[in-house]
């Protein structure tokens, strides 16, 4: 089993990704950290805790950064709703950890040197703070798997993907840190869409997990339809699926730098050639195989 800490900003696709990780025998989730992103960190942390409880998991959840390193907070209420879960009320019963996200991350890294894989599904603020506060962690983290960026295009702007755009300075710290990075960007994730029929199929399964999830997906799907998509974006779920089964995506070796100055292309992730390649970028998703895995894992909540 892979030992992971998931850093996230639930967020409806984060919710599906968390449920997949909980259901998979390939992943041991040693902790969850929340970051400001889709919605403020007060909501993302509460949502992460509530989703953990909904899935019957006993996993420590810590709140992290309430704002990016150098920018004003940037949210996506229009995509994920005001509470981050499409307006579905999912109050947490338990308490968040008294640790910060960075404290939880370094605790797991020190307890399992060389073994922890960080799955980052939101802006990279917490991860950048970890690397700034504990530079020795660079040698002790096995890998950082990022949902974010794009070799071409963007969704927050024409040039930048949301997670990177929300905190480009943090992203550049992570990409230049020397920690091996697997980047699942829009080049792959924009081609993995759950259709309205597949959403209906999930809703028809019922149960205490899939019924609220289906309601979240109705909100999320209405956004994607409003911008001309045939289905809803499975950005974070596809990223977790590739941790479970790396054969789901072809990867290219590269080095990535992040635009942090130009106001027009701010947050763009650029392939560079004159530095060592310590990043792999996803380029070719196996969408059908992903959906089979996704639905199998969701059925485990029936
Ligand atoms: O661009 C999509 C990414 O930004 C996803 O992780 C989504 O949850 C948001 O965080
Ligand atoms: Ca996310």
PDB file of C-alpha atoms and ligand atoms in Angstrom:
ATOM      1  CA  UNK A   1       0.000   0.000   0.000  1.00  0.00           C
ATOM      2  CA  UNK A   2       1.179   3.507  -0.787  1.00  0.00           C
ATOM      3  CA  UNK A   3       1.466   5.748   2.283  1.00  0.00           C
ATOM      4  CA  UNK A   4      -0.116   9.064   1.378  1.00  0.00           C
ATOM      5  CA  UNK A   5      -1.163  12.391   2.823  1.00  0.00           C
ATOM      6  CA  UNK A   6      -3.844  14.123   0.762  1.00  0.00           C
ATOM      7  CA  UNK A   7      -3.754  17.937   0.617  1.00  0.00           C
ATOM      8  CA  UNK A   8      -7.030  19.197  -0.833  1.00  0.00           C
ATOM      9  CA  UNK A   9      -9.606  21.972  -1.211  1.00  0.00           C
ATOM     10  CA  UNK A  10     -13.013  20.172  -1.205  1.00  0.00           C
ATOM     11  CA  UNK A  11     -14.489  20.953  -3.599  1.00  0.00           C
ATOM     12  CA  UNK A  12     -16.745  18.464  -5.351  1.00  0.00           C
ATOM     13  CA  UNK A  13     -14.117  16.696  -7.416  1.00  0.00           C
ATOM     14  CA  UNK A  14     -11.894  16.584  -4.319  1.00  0.00           C
ATOM     15  CA  UNK A  15     -14.806  14.831  -2.569  1.00  0.00           C
ATOM     16  CA  UNK A  16     -14.873  12.087  -5.188  1.00  0.00           C
ATOM     17  CA  UNK A  17     -11.088  11.776  -5.036  1.00  0.00           C
ATOM     18  CA  UNK A  18     -11.134  11.377  -1.247  1.00  0.00           C
ATOM     19  CA  UNK A  19     -13.818   8.685  -1.459  1.00  0.00           C
ATOM     20  CA  UNK A  20     -11.768   6.797  -4.064  1.00  0.00           C
ATOM     21  CA  UNK A  21      -8.682   6.930  -1.860  1.00  0.00           C
ATOM     22  CA  UNK A  22     -10.671   5.687   1.157  1.00  0.00           C
ATOM     23  CA  UNK A  23     -12.112   2.791  -0.868  1.00  0.00           C
ATOM     24  CA  UNK A  24      -8.867   1.658  -2.532  1.00  0.00           C
ATOM     25  CA  UNK A  25      -6.728  -1.186  -1.147  1.00  0.00           C
ATOM     26  CA  UNK A  26      -3.707   0.423  -2.844  1.00  0.00           C
ATOM     27  CA  UNK A  27      -3.691   3.578  -0.718  1.00  0.00           C
ATOM     28  CA  UNK A  28      -3.191   4.079   3.032  1.00  0.00           C
ATOM     29  CA  UNK A  29      -4.342   7.623   3.830  1.00  0.00           C
ATOM     30  CA  UNK A  30      -2.245   8.660   6.857  1.00  0.00           C
ATOM     31  CA  UNK A  31      -3.683  12.165   7.063  1.00  0.00           C
ATOM     32  CA  UNK A  32      -5.614  14.862   5.244  1.00  0.00           C
ATOM     33  CA  UNK A  33      -4.709  18.544   5.064  1.00  0.00           C
ATOM     34  CA  UNK A  34      -6.969  21.306   3.795  1.00  0.00           C
ATOM     35  CA  UNK A  35      -6.016  24.494   1.978  1.00  0.00           C
ATOM     36  CA  UNK A  36      -7.782  27.645   0.783  1.00  0.00           C
ATOM     37  CA  UNK A  37      -8.798  27.046  -2.822  1.00  0.00           C
ATOM     38  CA  UNK A  38     -12.190  26.254  -4.292  1.00  0.00           C
ATOM     39  CA  UNK A  39     -13.659  27.841  -1.142  1.00  0.00           C
ATOM     40  CA  UNK A  40     -12.056  29.331   2.017  1.00  0.00           C
ATOM     41  CA  UNK A  41     -10.059  26.960   4.240  1.00  0.00           C
ATOM     42  CA  UNK A  42     -12.741  27.076   6.971  1.00  0.00           C
ATOM     43  CA  UNK A  43     -15.029  25.323   4.475  1.00  0.00           C
ATOM     44  CA  UNK A  44     -12.458  23.054   2.845  1.00  0.00           C
ATOM     45  CA  UNK A  45     -11.291  21.770   6.231  1.00  0.00           C
ATOM     46  CA  UNK A  46     -14.851  21.208   7.488  1.00  0.00           C
ATOM     47  CA  UNK A  47     -15.763  19.489   4.201  1.00  0.00           C
ATOM     48  CA  UNK A  48     -12.707  17.218   4.350  1.00  0.00           C
ATOM     49  CA  UNK A  49     -13.568  16.190   7.922  1.00  0.00           C
ATOM     50  CA  UNK A  50     -17.234  15.625   7.066  1.00  0.00           C
ATOM     51  CA  UNK A  51     -16.355  13.496   4.021  1.00  0.00           C
ATOM     52  CA  UNK A  52     -13.957  11.422   6.118  1.00  0.00           C
ATOM     53  CA  UNK A  53     -16.736  10.813   8.663  1.00  0.00           C
ATOM     54  CA  UNK A  54     -19.321  10.083   5.914  1.00  0.00           C
ATOM     55  CA  UNK A  55     -17.021   7.360   4.595  1.00  0.00           C
ATOM     56  CA  UNK A  56     -16.566   5.925   8.088  1.00  0.00           C
ATOM     57  CA  UNK A  57     -12.856   6.741   8.184  1.00  0.00           C
ATOM     58  CA  UNK A  58     -10.887   7.677  11.300  1.00  0.00           C
ATOM     59  CA  UNK A  59      -8.214   9.899   9.749  1.00  0.00           C
ATOM     60  CA  UNK A  60      -6.690  13.083  11.192  1.00  0.00           C
ATOM     61  CA  UNK A  61      -7.717  16.213   9.259  1.00  0.00           C
ATOM     62  CA  UNK A  62      -5.748  19.444   9.698  1.00  0.00           C
ATOM     63  CA  UNK A  63      -6.557  22.916   8.425  1.00  0.00           C
ATOM     64  CA  UNK A  64      -3.798  24.728   6.544  1.00  0.00           C
ATOM     65  CA  UNK A  65      -3.179  28.006   4.787  1.00  0.00           C
ATOM     66  CA  UNK A  66      -6.025  30.518   4.677  1.00  0.00           C
ATOM     67  CA  UNK A  67      -4.451  32.465   1.811  1.00  0.00           C
ATOM     68  CA  UNK A  68      -1.827  32.091  -0.920  1.00  0.00           C
ATOM     69  CA  UNK A  69       1.812  33.038  -0.289  1.00  0.00           C
ATOM     70  CA  UNK A  70       1.705  36.346  -2.130  1.00  0.00           C
ATOM     71  CA  UNK A  71      -1.730  36.758  -3.769  1.00  0.00           C
ATOM     72  CA  UNK A  72      -5.220  37.478  -2.472  1.00  0.00           C
ATOM     73  CA  UNK A  73      -7.336  34.333  -2.003  1.00  0.00           C
ATOM     74  CA  UNK A  74      -9.014  33.129  -5.222  1.00  0.00           C
ATOM     75  CA  UNK A  75     -12.092  30.881  -4.985  1.00  0.00           C
ATOM     76  CA  UNK A  76     -14.384  28.973  -7.365  1.00  0.00           C
ATOM     77  CA  UNK A  77     -17.829  29.352  -5.786  1.00  0.00           C
ATOM     78  CA  UNK A  78     -19.432  29.218  -9.240  1.00  0.00           C
ATOM     79  CA  UNK A  79     -18.048  25.728  -9.756  1.00  0.00           C
ATOM     80  CA  UNK A  80     -18.390  24.174  -6.293  1.00  0.00           C
ATOM     81  CA  UNK A  81     -21.089  26.285  -4.588  1.00  0.00           C
ATOM     82  CA  UNK A  82     -20.810  28.635  -1.616  1.00  0.00           C
ATOM     83  CA  UNK A  83     -20.009  25.827   0.835  1.00  0.00           C
ATOM     84  CA  UNK A  84     -17.788  23.900  -1.576  1.00  0.00           C
ATOM     85  CA  UNK A  85     -20.108  20.887  -1.843  1.00  0.00           C
ATOM     86  CA  UNK A  86     -22.733  22.240  -4.212  1.00  0.00           C
ATOM     87  CA  UNK A  87     -24.879  23.449  -1.329  1.00  0.00           C
ATOM     88  CA  UNK A  88     -25.226  19.920   0.083  1.00  0.00           C
ATOM     89  CA  UNK A  89     -25.169  20.237   3.865  1.00  0.00           C
ATOM     90  CA  UNK A  90     -22.644  17.786   5.332  1.00  0.00           C
ATOM     91  CA  UNK A  91     -21.812  19.058   8.824  1.00  0.00           C
ATOM     92  CA  UNK A  92     -18.790  17.468  10.473  1.00  0.00           C
ATOM     93  CA  UNK A  93     -19.478  15.889  13.887  1.00  0.00           C
ATOM     94  CA  UNK A  94     -15.887  15.559  15.099  1.00  0.00           C
ATOM     95  CA  UNK A  95     -13.084  18.050  15.514  1.00  0.00           C
ATOM     96  CA  UNK A  96     -10.256  19.110  13.267  1.00  0.00           C
ATOM     97  CA  UNK A  97      -6.726  18.316  14.413  1.00  0.00           C
ATOM     98  CA  UNK A  98      -5.065  20.836  16.720  1.00  0.00           C
ATOM     99  CA  UNK A  99      -2.039  20.536  14.398  1.00  0.00           C
ATOM    100  CA  UNK A 100      -1.592  22.746  11.387  1.00  0.00           C
ATOM    101  CA  UNK A 101      -1.383  21.190   7.925  1.00  0.00           C
ATOM    102  CA  UNK A 102       2.396  21.651   7.880  1.00  0.00           C
ATOM    103  CA  UNK A 103       2.723  20.018  11.318  1.00  0.00           C
ATOM    104  CA  UNK A 104       0.674  17.023  10.179  1.00  0.00           C
ATOM    105  CA  UNK A 105       2.671  16.708   6.953  1.00  0.00           C
ATOM    106  CA  UNK A 106       6.111  16.846   8.614  1.00  0.00           C
ATOM    107  CA  UNK A 107       4.961  14.448  11.339  1.00  0.00           C
ATOM    108  CA  UNK A 108       4.078  11.787   8.730  1.00  0.00           C
ATOM    109  CA  UNK A 109       7.230  12.490   6.677  1.00  0.00           C
ATOM    110  CA  UNK A 110       9.491  12.077   9.731  1.00  0.00           C
ATOM    111  CA  UNK A 111       7.617   8.942  10.817  1.00  0.00           C
ATOM    112  CA  UNK A 112       8.018   7.335   7.381  1.00  0.00           C
ATOM    113  CA  UNK A 113      11.161   8.812   5.763  1.00  0.00           C
ATOM    114  CA  UNK A 114      11.329   8.179   2.026  1.00  0.00           C
ATOM    115  CA  UNK A 115       7.890   6.587   1.926  1.00  0.00           C
ATOM    116  CA  UNK A 116       5.284   9.377   1.992  1.00  0.00           C
ATOM    117  CA  UNK A 117       3.628  10.398  -1.256  1.00  0.00           C
ATOM    118  CA  UNK A 118       1.789  13.722  -1.002  1.00  0.00           C
ATOM    119  CA  UNK A 119      -1.287  13.918  -3.239  1.00  0.00           C
ATOM    120  CA  UNK A 120      -1.967  17.631  -3.764  1.00  0.00           C
ATOM    121  CA  UNK A 121      -5.436  18.363  -5.143  1.00  0.00           C
ATOM    122  CA  UNK A 122      -5.613  22.102  -4.428  1.00  0.00           C
ATOM    123  CA  UNK A 123      -3.387  25.185  -4.549  1.00  0.00           C
ATOM    124  CA  UNK A 124       0.117  24.254  -3.342  1.00  0.00           C
ATOM    125  CA  UNK A 125       0.370  26.739  -0.470  1.00  0.00           C
ATOM    126  CA  UNK A 126       0.638  24.124   2.304  1.00  0.00           C
ATOM    127  CA  UNK A 127       3.269  22.153   0.408  1.00  0.00           C
ATOM    128  CA  UNK A 128       5.369  25.257  -0.266  1.00  0.00           C
ATOM    129  CA  UNK A 129       5.182  26.245   3.416  1.00  0.00           C
ATOM    130  CA  UNK A 130       6.253  22.716   4.378  1.00  0.00           C
ATOM    131  CA  UNK A 131       9.306  22.932   2.082  1.00  0.00           C
ATOM    132  CA  UNK A 132      10.190  26.440   3.348  1.00  0.00           C
ATOM    133  CA  UNK A 133       9.813  25.535   7.060  1.00  0.00           C
ATOM    134  CA  UNK A 134      11.467  22.094   6.757  1.00  0.00           C
ATOM    135  CA  UNK A 135      13.964  22.135   3.852  1.00  0.00           C
ATOM    136  CA  UNK A 136      15.240  18.706   4.936  1.00  0.00           C
ATOM    137  CA  UNK A 137      11.868  17.274   3.883  1.00  0.00           C
ATOM    138  CA  UNK A 138      12.989  17.557   0.235  1.00  0.00           C
ATOM    139  CA  UNK A 139      15.122  14.435   0.740  1.00  0.00           C
ATOM    140  CA  UNK A 140      12.470  12.586   2.743  1.00  0.00           C
ATOM    141  CA  UNK A 141       9.329  12.945   0.572  1.00  0.00           C
ATOM    142  CA  UNK A 142       9.022  10.084  -1.906  1.00  0.00           C
ATOM    143  CA  UNK A 143       6.936  12.000  -4.465  1.00  0.00           C
ATOM    144  CA  UNK A 144       4.432  14.823  -4.832  1.00  0.00           C
ATOM    145  CA  UNK A 145       1.498  14.004  -7.103  1.00  0.00           C
ATOM    146  CA  UNK A 146      -0.228  17.197  -8.237  1.00  0.00           C
ATOM    147  CA  UNK A 147      -3.561  17.807  -9.858  1.00  0.00           C
ATOM    148  CA  UNK A 148      -2.717  21.091 -11.501  1.00  0.00           C
ATOM    149  CA  UNK A 149      -1.218  22.974 -14.380  1.00  0.00           C
ATOM    150  CA  UNK A 150      -1.363  22.320 -18.098  1.00  0.00           C
ATOM    151  CA  UNK A 151       1.217  21.967 -20.837  1.00  0.00           C
ATOM    152  CA  UNK A 152      -1.209  24.009 -22.925  1.00  0.00           C
ATOM    153  CA  UNK A 153      -4.231  26.125 -21.983  1.00  0.00           C
ATOM    154  CA  UNK A 154      -5.983  26.828 -18.729  1.00  0.00           C
ATOM    155  CA  UNK A 155      -9.331  26.983 -16.937  1.00  0.00           C
ATOM    156  CA  UNK A 156      -8.856  29.869 -14.493  1.00  0.00           C
ATOM    157  CA  UNK A 157      -7.530  31.960 -17.390  1.00  0.00           C
ATOM    158  CA  UNK A 158      -6.624  31.071 -20.980  1.00  0.00           C
ATOM    159  CA  UNK A 159      -3.095  30.343 -19.731  1.00  0.00           C
ATOM    160  CA  UNK A 160      -3.417  28.945 -16.210  1.00  0.00           C
ATOM    161  CA  UNK A 161      -5.144  26.097 -14.403  1.00  0.00           C
ATOM    162  CA  UNK A 162      -6.993  26.985 -11.175  1.00  0.00           C
ATOM    163  CA  UNK A 163      -4.741  25.293  -8.554  1.00  0.00           C
ATOM    164  CA  UNK A 164      -1.598  26.869  -9.984  1.00  0.00           C
ATOM    165  CA  UNK A 165      -3.257  30.217 -10.739  1.00  0.00           C
ATOM    166  CA  UNK A 166      -4.522  30.485  -7.169  1.00  0.00           C
ATOM    167  CA  UNK A 167      -0.966  30.336  -5.802  1.00  0.00           C
ATOM    168  CA  UNK A 168       1.701  30.453  -8.541  1.00  0.00           C
ATOM    169  CA  UNK A 169       4.519  31.328  -6.123  1.00  0.00           C
ATOM    170  CA  UNK A 170       3.803  28.216  -4.071  1.00  0.00           C
ATOM    171  CA  UNK A 171       3.646  26.095  -7.210  1.00  0.00           C
ATOM    172  CA  UNK A 172       7.011  27.385  -8.423  1.00  0.00           C
ATOM    173  CA  UNK A 173       8.579  26.515  -5.060  1.00  0.00           C
ATOM    174  CA  UNK A 174       7.245  22.954  -5.379  1.00  0.00           C
ATOM    175  CA  UNK A 175       8.275  22.464  -9.028  1.00  0.00           C
ATOM    176  CA  UNK A 176      11.803  23.801  -8.360  1.00  0.00           C
ATOM    177  CA  UNK A 177      12.280  21.994  -5.007  1.00  0.00           C
ATOM    178  CA  UNK A 178      13.904  18.869  -6.449  1.00  0.00           C
ATOM    179  CA  UNK A 179      11.204  16.579  -5.029  1.00  0.00           C
ATOM    180  CA  UNK A 180       9.990  14.239  -7.808  1.00  0.00           C
ATOM    181  CA  UNK A 181       6.641  15.546  -9.086  1.00  0.00           C
ATOM    182  CA  UNK A 182       3.939  13.835 -11.131  1.00  0.00           C
ATOM    183  CA  UNK A 183       1.748  16.557 -12.642  1.00  0.00           C
ATOM    184  CA  UNK A 184      -1.787  15.643 -13.721  1.00  0.00           C
ATOM    185  CA  UNK A 185      -2.740  18.734 -15.668  1.00  0.00           C
ATOM    186  CA  UNK A 186      -5.642  19.717 -17.863  1.00  0.00           C
ATOM    187  CA  UNK A 187      -4.019  18.096 -20.913  1.00  0.00           C
ATOM    188  CA  UNK A 188      -5.159  14.800 -19.375  1.00  0.00           C
ATOM    189  CA  UNK A 189      -7.906  15.674 -16.900  1.00  0.00           C
ATOM    190  CA  UNK A 190      -9.976  17.761 -19.316  1.00  0.00           C
ATOM    191  CA  UNK A 191     -10.430  14.576 -21.336  1.00  0.00           C
ATOM    192  CA  UNK A 192     -11.884  12.590 -18.452  1.00  0.00           C
ATOM    193  CA  UNK A 193     -15.536  13.638 -18.133  1.00  0.00           C
ATOM    194  CA  UNK A 194     -18.369  11.892 -16.288  1.00  0.00           C
ATOM    195  CA  UNK A 195     -21.474  12.022 -18.488  1.00  0.00           C
ATOM    196  CA  UNK A 196     -24.957  13.060 -17.259  1.00  0.00           C
ATOM    197  CA  UNK A 197     -26.061   9.421 -17.748  1.00  0.00           C
ATOM    198  CA  UNK A 198     -23.183   8.177 -15.573  1.00  0.00           C
ATOM    199  CA  UNK A 199     -24.127  10.741 -12.906  1.00  0.00           C
ATOM    200  CA  UNK A 200     -27.727   9.446 -13.019  1.00  0.00           C
ATOM    201  CA  UNK A 201     -26.404   5.883 -12.701  1.00  0.00           C
ATOM    202  CA  UNK A 202     -24.467   6.852  -9.585  1.00  0.00           C
ATOM    203  CA  UNK A 203     -27.545   8.565  -8.115  1.00  0.00           C
ATOM    204  CA  UNK A 204     -29.645   5.442  -8.737  1.00  0.00           C
ATOM    205  CA  UNK A 205     -27.282   3.383  -6.546  1.00  0.00           C
ATOM    206  CA  UNK A 206     -28.459   5.309  -3.451  1.00  0.00           C
ATOM    207  CA  UNK A 207     -27.061   4.894   0.045  1.00  0.00           C
ATOM    208  CA  UNK A 208     -25.735   7.318   2.648  1.00  0.00           C
ATOM    209  CA  UNK A 209     -22.597   8.176   0.669  1.00  0.00           C
ATOM    210  CA  UNK A 210     -23.691   8.152  -2.967  1.00  0.00           C
ATOM    211  CA  UNK A 211     -26.989  10.002  -2.398  1.00  0.00           C
ATOM    212  CA  UNK A 212     -25.370  13.227  -1.120  1.00  0.00           C
ATOM    213  CA  UNK A 213     -22.533  12.796  -3.633  1.00  0.00           C
ATOM    214  CA  UNK A 214     -25.014  12.623  -6.520  1.00  0.00           C
ATOM    215  CA  UNK A 215     -26.599  15.885  -5.318  1.00  0.00           C
ATOM    216  CA  UNK A 216     -23.147  17.514  -5.318  1.00  0.00           C
ATOM    217  CA  UNK A 217     -22.577  16.223  -8.842  1.00  0.00           C
ATOM    218  CA  UNK A 218     -25.840  17.782 -10.057  1.00  0.00           C
ATOM    219  CA  UNK A 219     -24.510  21.214  -9.038  1.00  0.00           C
ATOM    220  CA  UNK A 220     -21.046  20.495 -10.487  1.00  0.00           C
ATOM    221  CA  UNK A 221     -22.538  19.187 -13.780  1.00  0.00           C
ATOM    222  CA  UNK A 222     -24.694  22.305 -14.172  1.00  0.00           C
ATOM    223  CA  UNK A 223     -21.524  24.422 -14.139  1.00  0.00           C
ATOM    224  CA  UNK A 224     -19.807  22.276 -16.759  1.00  0.00           C
ATOM    225  CA  UNK A 225     -22.891  22.312 -18.996  1.00  0.00           C
ATOM    226  CA  UNK A 226     -23.015  26.122 -18.631  1.00  0.00           C
ATOM    227  CA  UNK A 227     -19.535  26.371 -20.175  1.00  0.00           C
ATOM    228  CA  UNK A 228     -20.252  23.938 -22.983  1.00  0.00           C
ATOM    229  CA  UNK A 229     -18.943  20.633 -21.637  1.00  0.00           C
ATOM    230  CA  UNK A 230     -20.791  17.330 -22.255  1.00  0.00           C
ATOM    231  CA  UNK A 231     -19.824  16.017 -18.822  1.00  0.00           C
ATOM    232  CA  UNK A 232     -18.197  17.024 -15.525  1.00  0.00           C
ATOM    233  CA  UNK A 233     -14.458  17.349 -14.943  1.00  0.00           C
ATOM    234  CA  UNK A 234     -12.864  14.471 -13.045  1.00  0.00           C
ATOM    235  CA  UNK A 235      -9.614  16.346 -12.349  1.00  0.00           C
ATOM    236  CA  UNK A 236      -8.922  15.186  -8.782  1.00  0.00           C
ATOM    237  CA  UNK A 237     -10.492  11.713  -9.118  1.00  0.00           C
ATOM    238  CA  UNK A 238      -8.334  10.981 -12.181  1.00  0.00           C
ATOM    239  CA  UNK A 239      -5.236  12.059 -10.266  1.00  0.00           C
ATOM    240  CA  UNK A 240      -5.986   9.695  -7.366  1.00  0.00           C
ATOM    241  CA  UNK A 241      -6.915   6.945  -9.848  1.00  0.00           C
ATOM    242  CA  UNK A 242      -3.419   7.220 -11.353  1.00  0.00           C
ATOM    243  CA  UNK A 243      -1.865   6.772  -7.906  1.00  0.00           C
ATOM    244  CA  UNK A 244      -3.969   3.601  -7.565  1.00  0.00           C
ATOM    245  CA  UNK A 245      -3.201   2.431 -11.130  1.00  0.00           C
ATOM    246  CA  UNK A 246      -0.354   4.346 -12.893  1.00  0.00           C
ATOM    247  CA  UNK A 247      -1.192   2.605 -16.192  1.00  0.00           C
ATOM    248  CA  UNK A 248      -4.198   4.948 -16.549  1.00  0.00           C
ATOM    249  CA  UNK A 249      -2.047   7.710 -18.027  1.00  0.00           C
ATOM    250  CA  UNK A 250       0.962   8.088 -20.260  1.00  0.00           C
ATOM    251  CA  UNK A 251       3.547  10.495 -18.824  1.00  0.00           C
ATOM    252  CA  UNK A 252       6.340  12.605 -20.323  1.00  0.00           C
ATOM    253  CA  UNK A 253       9.561  13.519 -18.471  1.00  0.00           C
ATOM    254  CA  UNK A 254      10.037  17.261 -18.210  1.00  0.00           C
ATOM    255  CA  UNK A 255      10.908  20.215 -15.974  1.00  0.00           C
ATOM    256  CA  UNK A 256       8.204  22.745 -15.161  1.00  0.00           C
ATOM    257  CA  UNK A 257       8.474  26.401 -14.219  1.00  0.00           C
ATOM    258  CA  UNK A 258       5.582  28.662 -13.249  1.00  0.00           C
ATOM    259  CA  UNK A 259       4.963  32.203 -14.509  1.00  0.00           C
ATOM    260  CA  UNK A 260       4.831  34.398 -11.402  1.00  0.00           C
ATOM    261  CA  UNK A 261       5.216  37.907 -12.844  1.00  0.00           C
ATOM    262  CA  UNK A 262       3.383  38.489 -16.119  1.00  0.00           C
ATOM    263  CA  UNK A 263      -0.170  39.603 -15.198  1.00  0.00           C
ATOM    264  CA  UNK A 264      -1.614  38.027 -18.348  1.00  0.00           C
ATOM    265  CA  UNK A 265       0.044  34.596 -18.187  1.00  0.00           C
ATOM    266  CA  UNK A 266       0.350  34.448 -14.362  1.00  0.00           C
ATOM    267  CA  UNK A 267       0.137  30.809 -13.241  1.00  0.00           C
ATOM    268  CA  UNK A 268       1.114  29.300 -16.597  1.00  0.00           C
ATOM    269  CA  UNK A 269       3.102  26.054 -16.237  1.00  0.00           C
ATOM    270  CA  UNK A 270       5.911  25.982 -18.789  1.00  0.00           C
ATOM    271  CA  UNK A 271       8.110  23.073 -19.878  1.00  0.00           C
ATOM    272  CA  UNK A 272      11.782  24.090 -19.683  1.00  0.00           C
ATOM    273  CA  UNK A 273      14.750  22.231 -21.168  1.00  0.00           C
ATOM    274  CA  UNK A 274      17.907  23.700 -19.660  1.00  0.00           C
ATOM    275  CA  UNK A 275      17.402  22.160 -16.202  1.00  0.00           C
ATOM    276  CA  UNK A 276      17.228  18.539 -14.958  1.00  0.00           C
ATOM    277  CA  UNK A 277      13.823  16.957 -15.551  1.00  0.00           C
ATOM    278  CA  UNK A 278      12.369  16.030 -12.155  1.00  0.00           C
ATOM    279  CA  UNK A 279       8.743  16.145 -13.236  1.00  0.00           C
ATOM    280  CA  UNK A 280       6.492  13.792 -15.188  1.00  0.00           C
ATOM    281  CA  UNK A 281       3.440  15.280 -16.859  1.00  0.00           C
ATOM    282  CA  UNK A 282       0.327  13.304 -17.789  1.00  0.00           C
ATOM    283  CA  UNK A 283      -0.511  13.518 -21.487  1.00  0.00           C
ATOM    284  CA  UNK A 284      -2.714  10.597 -22.497  1.00  0.00           C
ATOM    285  CA  UNK A 285      -5.502   9.418 -20.155  1.00  0.00           C
ATOM    286  CA  UNK A 286      -7.282   6.073 -20.440  1.00  0.00           C
ATOM    287  CA  UNK A 287     -10.707   7.530 -19.730  1.00  0.00           C
ATOM    288  CA  UNK A 288     -12.726   4.299 -20.044  1.00  0.00           C
ATOM    289  CA  UNK A 289     -10.426   2.327 -17.749  1.00  0.00           C
ATOM    290  CA  UNK A 290     -10.590   5.216 -15.282  1.00  0.00           C
ATOM    291  CA  UNK A 291     -14.388   5.155 -15.244  1.00  0.00           C
ATOM    292  CA  UNK A 292     -14.414   1.405 -14.598  1.00  0.00           C
ATOM    293  CA  UNK A 293     -12.134   1.900 -11.595  1.00  0.00           C
ATOM    294  CA  UNK A 294     -14.106   4.922 -10.367  1.00  0.00           C
ATOM    295  CA  UNK A 295     -17.466   3.139 -10.471  1.00  0.00           C
ATOM    296  CA  UNK A 296     -16.030  -0.030  -8.867  1.00  0.00           C
ATOM    297  CA  UNK A 297     -14.694   2.040  -5.974  1.00  0.00           C
ATOM    298  CA  UNK A 298     -17.972   3.973  -5.590  1.00  0.00           C
ATOM    299  CA  UNK A 299     -19.883   0.682  -5.418  1.00  0.00           C
ATOM    300  CA  UNK A 300     -17.869  -0.196  -2.313  1.00  0.00           C
ATOM    301  CA  UNK A 301     -19.968   2.422  -0.453  1.00  0.00           C
ATOM    302  CA  UNK A 302     -23.254   0.577  -1.137  1.00  0.00           C
TER     303      UNK A 302
HETATM  304  O1  LIG B   1      -8.558  22.960 -12.115  1.00  0.00           O
HETATM  305  C1  LIG B   1      -9.197  21.950 -11.382  1.00  0.00           C
HETATM  306  C2  LIG B   1      -8.661  21.869  -9.993  1.00  0.00           C
HETATM  307  O2  LIG B   1      -8.928  23.097  -9.277  1.00  0.00           O
HETATM  308  C3  LIG B   1      -9.346  20.780  -9.157  1.00  0.00           C
HETATM  309  O3  LIG B   1      -8.453  20.321  -8.174  1.00  0.00           O
HETATM  310  C4  LIG B   1     -10.483  21.521  -8.517  1.00  0.00           C
HETATM  311  O4  LIG B   1     -10.945  20.885  -7.320  1.00  0.00           O
HETATM  312  C5  LIG B   1      -9.828  22.834  -8.189  1.00  0.00           C
HETATM  313  O5  LIG B   1      -9.108  22.679  -6.966  1.00  0.00           O
HETATM  314 CA1  LIG B   2      -9.189  20.371  -5.840  1.00  0.00          CA
END
